[in-house]
């Protein structure tokens, strides 16, 4: 109805905007807004700037503006480069990148980008000095929730710096240099650093290179203090600053550090936070109240604060690679649950309606064959069934008094689709677990039908022959094809090297030869798709590819792949299901090489 009536009827616009934060209808709502054309840009701009709007709705606006295109969309995105929320800035940067890729005539003022680089480097330097002050004075601080939160913040700042450099210079060149610096061999890393050193100029070079090059950490910290006109601080001064940080995750983690270590010289700061922190920062206020109650010895058997839940679940293998920001979001969306000894929490065959995080105690999992295994805290149950959308495979019973919290399956899947970094880390973890055989890194041989690749009207069909995409719908496959880049194949020339950034390749015409030390070379013909698992995991394939004959291929870069997965959560769930099924086959005895060759 909204599509039919158009933007002139503003009745539907608020509802469509609210659906941007809803997993099932997010993609359709955005397509409807895009269908209204440029007339909707002022409304989206207002939502983007409105700090009272739901944050995750605002975070979905940049991609919507990028799809609309045009000078007004560019202006709105450029104006958001100084937003306080780091993830919103990241989304704005990536949206500007898409705008310029789709329409090179759209200009983004160089001075604005350089100023954004300066601000991001200042944030990095400030975070670095605070982190090092903490680690210098608290010998056990490196394992703390606060130290991990600060490390996450530094990594995200580096992400945004690289993205801004891509806008200032050339996206693909900067991305290749970054990949080599972070993943390449020593000699190639040095060459990539030298390349950036020669590429950058002026204030950008002076601000950025000490962050990206191999400068010793102590020298980086000294340089950061010079840039900030600051000096090393003691632990109390450092924590006092962090307790009042604008970032609620950093502030709550700092208060948790104070409460756990009984640093009550900062009690007045906690009292101030309790009285004056914005009500919207629930986790910060809640943590301050918990810490002060701990000081008074008043902590009872009441519900745990979110920060305590985060501190427990960050130790589980499943979530150890996720950022603290992501874990706070998970914990804030859950419900605490307590079970007495011998109580049944879940039964085999029930719908997988939530993911359960065990914080304290021990659970017993009993499968259909009555085989039982004990699971001690911290742990996660029901996770795989939620990802696969299946019924529960085990009955879960508490062996003693247990504390945990659960999060609805729909809410959890929304988080995965909303946050590309969370999705990337999830795939990385599951694929690492699934690669059980030495031959799992082999690309799939060409099992494709060449006739599919030659049919222009059905260009997406060959993707379905990749085993991990076997469950994809036609719409989802077309979405993948839409973000692919065409590549000419010239006989005898290289397609990519062994340490190149991972990407999906599909041979449309001709043949590609892939080689790796210790492995027999493989010849992939028209219709073959390879590289999906490496792209999902973010790891180099260790294979080198050459064009054996002239022809044509498609390439999908990692960021564009995850853009599609974020919009098509059912596709993401289907791929995850395929990975888990492959892992289970790997774990079964008597399976041959063909069972796990499909993973890459």
XYZ file of C-alpha atoms in Angstrom:
600
model
C 0.000 0.000 0.000
C 2.780 2.419 0.893
C 4.514 1.698 -2.427
C 1.305 2.329 -4.350
C 0.375 5.580 -2.613
C 3.883 7.013 -2.675
C 5.711 9.480 -0.472
C 2.992 12.124 -0.818
C 0.996 10.281 1.815
C 3.239 10.786 4.838
C 1.049 8.535 6.948
C 3.192 5.508 6.123
C 6.633 7.059 6.437
C 7.042 6.774 10.254
C 6.015 3.120 10.137
C 8.423 2.380 7.300
C 11.240 4.101 9.173
C 10.544 2.073 12.321
C 10.741 -1.131 10.254
C 14.353 -0.320 9.365
C 15.163 -1.688 12.812
C 13.131 -4.873 12.306
C 14.798 -7.978 10.903
C 12.024 -9.509 8.828
C 10.784 -6.405 6.997
C 13.934 -4.273 7.026
C 14.885 -4.863 3.385
C 11.327 -4.358 2.083
C 10.848 -1.168 4.118
C 14.089 0.262 2.756
C 13.121 -0.658 -0.818
C 9.792 1.120 -0.333
C 11.503 4.244 1.003
C 13.939 4.140 -1.895
C 10.995 3.870 -4.268
C 9.756 7.264 -3.068
C 12.795 8.842 -4.713
C 14.667 11.957 -3.685
C 11.579 13.463 -2.080
C 12.210 11.251 0.962
C 15.801 12.469 1.484
C 14.874 15.383 3.838
C 12.963 12.991 6.102
C 15.860 10.528 6.184
C 18.272 13.384 6.891
C 16.160 14.475 9.861
C 16.094 10.929 11.262
C 19.850 10.579 10.753
C 20.517 13.725 12.809
C 17.870 13.112 15.503
C 19.697 11.914 18.614
C 16.357 11.003 20.208
C 15.582 8.489 17.445
C 16.310 4.800 18.038
C 20.004 4.327 17.339
C 19.632 1.226 15.174
C 17.087 2.962 12.953
C 19.554 5.831 12.487
C 22.314 3.324 11.696
C 20.251 1.966 8.788
C 19.648 5.388 7.236
C 23.093 5.795 5.565
C 22.662 2.694 3.365
C 19.182 3.910 2.394
C 20.570 7.313 1.404
C 23.347 5.609 -0.541
C 20.780 3.619 -2.538
C 18.812 6.809 -3.305
C 21.911 8.630 -4.505
C 22.172 12.248 -5.547
C 23.809 15.407 -4.148
C 21.352 15.808 -1.259
C 22.066 12.284 -0.033
C 25.793 13.000 -0.228
C 25.359 16.206 1.791
C 23.414 14.394 4.520
C 26.073 11.687 4.772
C 28.975 14.130 4.824
C 27.270 16.086 7.618
C 27.050 12.884 9.705
C 30.810 12.251 9.700
C 31.063 13.988 13.074
C 28.293 12.022 14.817
C 29.186 10.831 18.314
C 28.274 7.187 17.580
C 31.269 5.467 16.012
C 29.269 2.783 14.225
C 27.001 5.410 12.672
C 30.100 7.242 11.397
C 31.375 3.969 9.955
C 28.064 3.347 8.177
C 28.115 6.907 6.796
C 31.652 6.457 5.464
C 30.713 3.198 3.730
C 27.595 4.830 2.290
C 29.668 7.693 0.857
C 31.970 5.082 -0.655
C 28.987 3.434 -2.384
C 27.654 6.772 -3.634
C 30.972 7.605 -5.243
C 31.327 4.113 -6.674
C 27.889 4.336 -8.287
C 28.248 7.958 -9.420
C 31.864 9.235 -9.654
C 30.584 12.725 -10.438
C 29.359 13.146 -6.845
C 31.944 15.118 -4.898
C 32.848 14.758 -1.242
C 34.846 17.814 -0.106
C 38.449 16.826 0.511
C 38.772 19.261 3.416
C 35.811 17.598 5.171
C 37.395 14.167 4.779
C 40.773 15.383 6.041
C 39.085 16.937 9.084
C 37.298 13.638 9.714
C 40.660 11.822 9.567
C 42.109 14.248 12.123
C 39.148 13.681 14.470
C 39.368 9.887 14.148
C 43.110 9.908 14.825
C 42.521 12.083 17.896
C 39.995 9.528 19.147
C 42.515 6.772 18.520
C 45.340 8.592 20.305
C 43.110 9.375 23.292
C 42.010 5.745 23.557
C 45.602 4.535 23.221
C 46.904 6.720 26.055
C 44.047 5.696 28.349
C 44.581 2.017 27.551
C 48.314 2.207 28.233
C 47.783 4.158 31.468
C 45.486 1.352 32.625
C 47.870 -1.449 31.671
C 50.872 0.331 33.187
C 49.324 0.703 36.643
C 47.033 -2.358 36.854
C 49.099 -5.442 36.202
C 45.994 -7.623 35.894
C 44.135 -5.015 33.860
C 44.881 -6.646 30.511
C 42.319 -9.393 31.155
C 39.610 -7.015 32.306
C 36.391 -6.114 30.571
C 37.582 -2.503 30.420
C 40.852 -3.384 28.654
C 38.953 -5.395 26.034
C 36.460 -2.559 25.505
C 39.314 -0.081 24.957
C 41.067 -2.470 22.547
C 37.815 -2.829 20.586
C 37.477 0.931 20.377
C 40.999 1.271 18.999
C 40.330 -1.360 16.329
C 37.145 0.395 15.237
C 38.992 3.724 15.011
C 41.572 2.097 12.723
C 38.711 0.720 10.578
C 37.272 4.198 10.112
C 40.686 5.723 9.404
C 41.348 3.250 6.607
C 37.866 3.825 5.152
C 38.388 7.592 5.154
C 41.769 7.153 3.446
C 39.973 5.148 0.777
C 37.657 8.093 0.157
C 40.580 10.516 0.026
C 42.636 8.427 -2.365
C 41.415 5.160 -3.928
C 39.288 2.617 -2.098
C 40.718 -0.528 -3.704
C 44.355 0.589 -3.395
C 44.020 1.509 0.277
C 42.116 -1.714 1.023
C 44.849 -3.783 -0.663
C 47.557 -1.950 1.292
C 45.685 -2.506 4.553
C 45.222 -6.198 3.880
C 48.934 -6.608 3.157
C 49.948 -4.661 6.290
C 47.698 -6.787 8.493
C 47.997 -10.185 6.775
C 51.003 -10.172 4.463
C 54.577 -11.389 4.886
C 57.219 -9.097 6.388
C 58.693 -7.862 3.131
C 55.323 -7.167 1.545
C 54.103 -5.448 4.738
C 57.072 -3.085 4.597
C 56.313 -2.321 0.948
C 52.659 -1.587 1.756
C 53.638 0.780 4.592
C 56.052 2.559 2.249
C 53.305 2.834 -0.351
C 50.981 4.571 2.106
C 53.805 6.776 3.349
C 54.356 8.006 -0.211
C 50.636 8.243 -0.985
C 49.532 10.326 1.997
C 50.429 13.939 2.417
C 50.297 16.884 4.801
C 48.458 16.630 8.085
C 46.872 13.303 7.100
C 50.276 11.663 6.712
C 51.569 13.127 10.004
C 48.493 11.944 11.891
C 47.998 8.529 10.293
C 51.397 6.963 9.657
C 52.419 6.630 13.350
C 49.223 4.596 13.815
C 49.599 2.316 10.800
C 53.348 1.723 10.566
C 55.583 -0.513 12.708
C 56.484 2.174 15.246
C 57.116 0.556 18.692
C 54.188 0.851 21.077
C 56.059 3.055 23.563
C 56.867 5.491 20.764
C 53.239 5.481 19.590
C 52.098 6.396 23.109
C 54.703 9.157 23.397
C 53.574 10.550 20.034
C 49.912 10.332 21.108
C 50.598 12.402 24.216
C 52.410 14.987 22.097
C 49.488 15.227 19.679
C 46.978 15.549 22.515
C 49.246 17.864 24.550
C 48.806 15.415 27.393
C 50.982 13.257 29.638
C 50.824 9.802 31.239
C 48.274 9.690 34.080
C 48.024 7.529 37.175
C 45.339 4.868 37.538
C 42.909 7.029 39.501
C 43.016 9.907 36.994
C 42.631 7.485 34.106
C 39.631 5.719 35.623
C 38.019 9.020 36.589
C 38.127 10.028 32.928
C 36.829 6.680 31.714
C 33.978 6.556 34.246
C 32.599 9.757 32.672
C 33.278 8.737 29.055
C 30.507 9.601 26.581
C 30.589 6.033 25.275
C 28.249 4.088 27.614
C 30.122 0.822 27.029
C 33.448 2.356 28.082
C 31.861 4.126 31.063
C 30.060 0.996 32.307
C 33.212 -1.117 31.847
C 35.270 1.430 33.802
C 32.738 1.488 36.657
C 32.778 -2.309 36.662
C 36.580 -2.191 36.969
C 36.279 0.181 39.929
C 33.669 -1.982 41.651
C 35.489 -5.266 41.083
C 38.769 -3.918 42.475
C 37.250 -1.849 45.288
C 38.830 1.452 44.178
C 36.556 3.483 46.439
C 38.546 6.706 46.149
C 36.364 7.098 43.048
C 33.104 6.613 44.971
C 32.177 10.290 44.543
C 32.502 9.910 40.782
C 30.169 6.920 40.878
C 27.660 8.881 42.954
C 27.803 11.680 40.387
C 27.191 9.237 37.543
C 24.241 7.733 39.422
C 22.607 11.145 39.841
C 23.489 12.924 36.608
C 24.035 10.374 33.829
C 21.327 10.442 31.180
C 18.510 8.026 31.850
C 19.032 6.558 28.379
C 22.415 5.169 29.450
C 20.733 2.440 31.472
C 23.745 0.153 31.644
C 25.966 2.938 33.039
C 23.527 3.971 35.773
C 22.806 0.337 36.620
C 26.519 -0.456 36.916
C 27.132 2.544 39.162
C 24.264 1.468 41.450
C 25.656 -2.089 41.541
C 29.189 -0.920 42.368
C 28.013 1.358 45.184
C 25.802 -1.397 46.582
C 28.837 -3.686 46.516
C 30.764 -1.132 48.547
C 27.990 -1.048 51.153
C 27.761 -4.839 51.205
C 24.164 -4.651 49.995
C 24.454 -6.875 46.909
C 21.795 -9.556 47.291
C 20.448 -12.371 45.210
C 18.732 -9.966 42.848
C 19.122 -9.705 39.093
C 22.632 -9.255 37.746
C 23.522 -5.960 36.067
C 24.091 -6.103 32.316
C 27.810 -5.472 32.773
C 28.155 -8.625 34.901
C 26.402 -10.676 32.237
C 28.759 -9.281 29.607
C 31.783 -10.062 31.775
C 30.678 -13.712 31.928
C 29.608 -14.356 28.336
C 32.732 -12.744 26.834
C 34.621 -15.821 28.075
C 32.533 -18.317 26.080
C 34.226 -19.584 22.906
C 31.219 -18.558 20.835
C 31.429 -14.881 21.821
C 35.082 -14.437 22.732
C 35.726 -12.866 19.324
C 32.826 -10.401 19.478
C 33.335 -6.816 20.538
C 32.202 -5.664 23.968
C 29.723 -3.288 22.290
C 28.060 -6.253 20.608
C 27.972 -8.205 23.863
C 26.305 -5.305 25.676
C 23.638 -5.249 22.999
C 23.070 -8.976 23.413
C 22.913 -8.725 27.204
C 20.565 -5.720 27.161
C 18.131 -7.616 24.946
C 17.992 -10.709 27.145
C 16.022 -11.826 30.181
C 17.676 -13.262 33.276
C 16.509 -16.776 34.214
C 17.269 -18.915 37.291
C 16.639 -22.630 37.701
C 16.765 -24.761 40.864
C 18.606 -28.090 40.779
C 17.037 -30.843 38.598
C 14.700 -28.427 36.822
C 13.985 -28.913 33.089
C 14.784 -25.774 31.115
C 14.148 -27.079 27.576
C 12.843 -30.299 26.041
C 13.812 -32.127 22.865
C 11.493 -31.320 19.973
C 10.410 -27.906 21.249
C 10.805 -24.925 18.890
C 14.139 -23.127 19.246
C 12.646 -19.874 20.494
C 15.669 -18.447 22.326
C 19.415 -18.699 22.848
C 20.343 -19.491 26.471
C 23.547 -18.178 28.054
C 24.671 -20.087 31.149
C 26.339 -17.682 33.604
C 26.633 -19.805 36.737
C 26.079 -23.500 37.451
C 26.025 -26.679 35.351
C 23.532 -27.998 32.811
C 22.985 -31.532 31.532
C 22.146 -31.995 27.855
C 20.318 -35.226 27.009
C 19.801 -36.163 23.347
C 17.274 -38.555 21.779
C 19.462 -41.591 22.471
C 19.526 -40.680 26.196
C 23.229 -39.880 25.937
C 24.038 -37.056 28.356
C 26.834 -34.538 28.699
C 27.475 -31.859 31.280
C 27.990 -28.211 30.315
C 29.539 -25.863 32.873
C 29.345 -22.066 32.908
C 30.095 -20.002 30.965
C 28.402 -21.660 28.009
C 25.696 -21.231 25.374
C 22.927 -23.690 24.465
C 20.280 -23.744 21.701
C 22.533 -21.572 19.555
C 22.852 -23.859 16.551
C 19.152 -24.715 16.483
C 18.312 -20.989 16.438
C 20.730 -20.389 13.559
C 19.257 -23.292 11.620
C 15.637 -22.605 12.552
C 15.143 -26.209 13.734
C 13.615 -27.863 16.782
C 15.730 -28.435 19.876
C 17.858 -31.579 19.660
C 18.489 -31.956 23.415
C 16.623 -31.807 26.689
C 18.362 -29.339 29.005
C 18.273 -29.976 32.770
C 19.916 -27.992 35.561
C 22.294 -30.145 37.596
C 22.481 -27.554 40.380
C 21.248 -24.043 40.991
C 21.919 -22.187 37.741
C 21.811 -18.578 36.576
C 21.564 -17.599 32.955
C 19.788 -15.338 30.580
C 17.943 -15.945 27.367
C 17.405 -13.881 24.265
C 14.620 -14.464 21.765
C 15.718 -16.066 18.500
C 14.229 -13.239 16.425
C 16.101 -10.626 18.461
C 19.355 -12.535 18.184
C 19.060 -12.958 14.414
C 18.250 -9.251 14.144
C 21.532 -8.451 15.876
C 23.452 -10.633 13.459
C 21.823 -8.975 10.455
C 22.177 -5.454 11.864
C 25.877 -5.677 12.636
C 28.089 -6.794 9.782
C 31.088 -7.172 12.118
C 29.129 -9.554 14.331
C 28.082 -11.582 11.292
C 31.651 -11.711 9.980
C 33.023 -12.951 13.293
C 30.270 -15.529 13.594
C 31.102 -16.976 10.176
C 34.806 -16.904 10.982
C 34.277 -18.901 14.172
C 31.986 -21.498 12.603
C 34.136 -21.969 9.508
C 37.279 -22.369 11.599
C 35.474 -25.042 13.610
C 34.223 -26.742 10.441
C 37.606 -27.001 8.728
C 38.567 -30.334 10.208
C 40.459 -31.889 7.305
C 43.672 -30.862 5.579
C 41.882 -30.780 2.244
C 39.124 -28.488 3.476
C 40.903 -25.525 1.934
C 40.486 -26.895 -1.579
C 38.097 -25.004 -3.858
C 35.222 -26.961 -5.302
C 36.098 -28.486 -8.653
C 34.065 -27.347 -11.626
C 30.829 -29.273 -11.251
C 28.910 -26.513 -12.981
C 26.969 -26.706 -16.193
C 28.612 -24.243 -18.621
C 25.249 -23.578 -20.231
C 24.162 -21.783 -17.061
C 27.008 -19.300 -17.294
C 26.210 -18.426 -20.897
C 22.572 -17.587 -20.246
C 22.535 -13.825 -19.785
C 18.988 -13.852 -18.406
C 19.969 -16.338 -15.715
C 23.387 -15.049 -14.667
C 22.773 -15.866 -10.991
C 22.110 -19.577 -11.496
C 25.743 -20.773 -11.326
C 25.987 -19.416 -7.770
C 23.533 -22.104 -6.671
C 26.059 -24.806 -7.569
C 28.266 -23.598 -4.724
C 27.172 -26.028 -1.944
C 26.880 -23.304 0.699
C 24.405 -21.440 -1.556
C 22.309 -24.466 -2.473
C 19.362 -23.209 -0.405
C 19.358 -19.668 -1.823
C 16.258 -18.322 -3.560
C 16.299 -16.727 -7.005
C 15.867 -13.270 -5.442
C 18.841 -13.817 -3.139
C 21.034 -15.078 -5.973
C 20.116 -12.059 -8.081
C 21.075 -9.809 -5.161
C 24.507 -11.472 -5.118
C 24.876 -11.075 -8.876
C 23.933 -7.392 -8.580
C 26.955 -6.599 -6.383
C 29.435 -8.565 -8.496
C 32.165 -6.888 -10.539
C 32.971 -8.134 -14.036
C 36.585 -9.133 -14.672
C 38.147 -9.891 -18.066
C 40.252 -13.053 -18.228
C 43.394 -12.726 -20.332
C 45.150 -16.023 -21.005
C 48.346 -16.380 -18.963
C 47.735 -13.424 -16.629
C 47.120 -13.636 -12.888
C 43.671 -13.320 -11.369
C 44.873 -13.159 -7.742
C 47.844 -14.165 -5.568
C 47.879 -16.509 -2.574
C 47.766 -13.699 0.001
C 45.194 -11.552 -1.819
C 42.100 -10.345 0.047
C 39.457 -13.095 -0.104
C 36.649 -12.752 -2.639
C 34.107 -14.937 -4.423
C 34.863 -15.700 -8.061
C 32.585 -17.134 -10.704
C 33.921 -18.189 -14.103
C 31.523 -17.043 -16.828
C 33.605 -17.868 -19.896
C 36.982 -19.530 -20.306
C 39.011 -21.438 -17.727
C 40.911 -20.541 -14.532
C 43.856 -22.544 -13.196
C 44.430 -22.455 -9.419
C 47.710 -23.504 -7.828
C 49.030 -23.972 -4.290
C 52.291 -25.453 -2.962
C 51.873 -29.119 -2.108
C 48.567 -29.410 -3.967
C 47.780 -30.582 -7.470
C 46.686 -27.692 -9.685
C 42.990 -27.503 -10.565
C 41.329 -26.270 -13.738
C 37.991 -24.526 -13.216
C 35.698 -24.140 -16.200
C 32.781 -21.864 -17.051
C 30.073 -22.044 -14.405
C 32.417 -22.768 -11.464
C 32.136 -20.666 -8.293
C 34.884 -20.653 -5.656
C 36.157 -18.672 -2.677
C 32.906 -18.336 -0.719
C 34.105 -19.929 2.540
C 37.352 -17.948 2.587
C 35.405 -14.750 1.930
C 32.952 -15.484 4.739
C 35.819 -16.251 7.143
C 37.983 -13.336 5.982
C 41.043 -15.527 5.400
C 43.307 -15.785 2.334
C 42.786 -18.938 0.293
C 46.525 -19.797 -0.029
C 45.795 -20.441 -3.719
C 47.074 -18.511 -6.728
C 44.766 -18.136 -9.733
C 45.733 -17.686 -13.399
C 43.567 -17.291 -16.469
C 44.205 -20.492 -18.441
C 42.227 -19.128 -21.388
C 40.690 -15.795 -22.215
C 37.162 -15.219 -21.023
C 35.222 -13.444 -18.306
C 34.614 -13.821 -14.578
C 32.671 -12.186 -11.748
C 34.088 -11.155 -8.372
C 32.210 -10.319 -5.152
C 34.288 -8.604 -2.467
C 33.768 -9.436 1.200
C 32.090 -6.177 2.202
C 29.573 -6.417 -0.628
C 28.821 -10.040 0.224
C 27.924 -9.084 3.789
C 25.805 -6.185 2.581
C 23.656 -8.753 0.766
C 23.594 -11.115 3.762
C 22.509 -8.267 6.049
C 19.582 -7.488 3.741
C 18.636 -11.144 3.242
C 18.773 -12.730 6.677
C 17.151 -15.916 5.387
C 20.129 -16.334 3.052
C 22.515 -15.802 5.965
C 20.640 -18.424 7.980
C 20.724 -20.824 5.038
C 24.490 -20.470 4.628
C 25.055 -20.927 8.364
C 22.920 -24.077 8.268
C 25.021 -25.438 5.403
C 28.253 -24.754 7.327
C 26.969 -26.538 10.430
C 25.789 -29.494 8.352
C 29.207 -29.685 6.713
C 30.901 -29.641 10.107
C 28.671 -32.436 11.338
C 29.514 -34.528 8.287
C 33.221 -33.866 8.910
C 32.846 -35.116 12.467
C 31.235 -38.363 11.317
C 33.605 -41.283 10.635
C 34.049 -42.716 7.170
C 33.515 -39.532 5.202
C 35.710 -38.969 2.188
C 37.488 -35.980 0.804
C 34.520 -34.830 -1.256
C 32.538 -34.200 1.930
C 34.714 -31.321 3.018
C 36.155 -30.079 -0.250
C 33.009 -28.001 -0.757
C 33.732 -25.681 2.157
C 36.060 -23.353 0.279
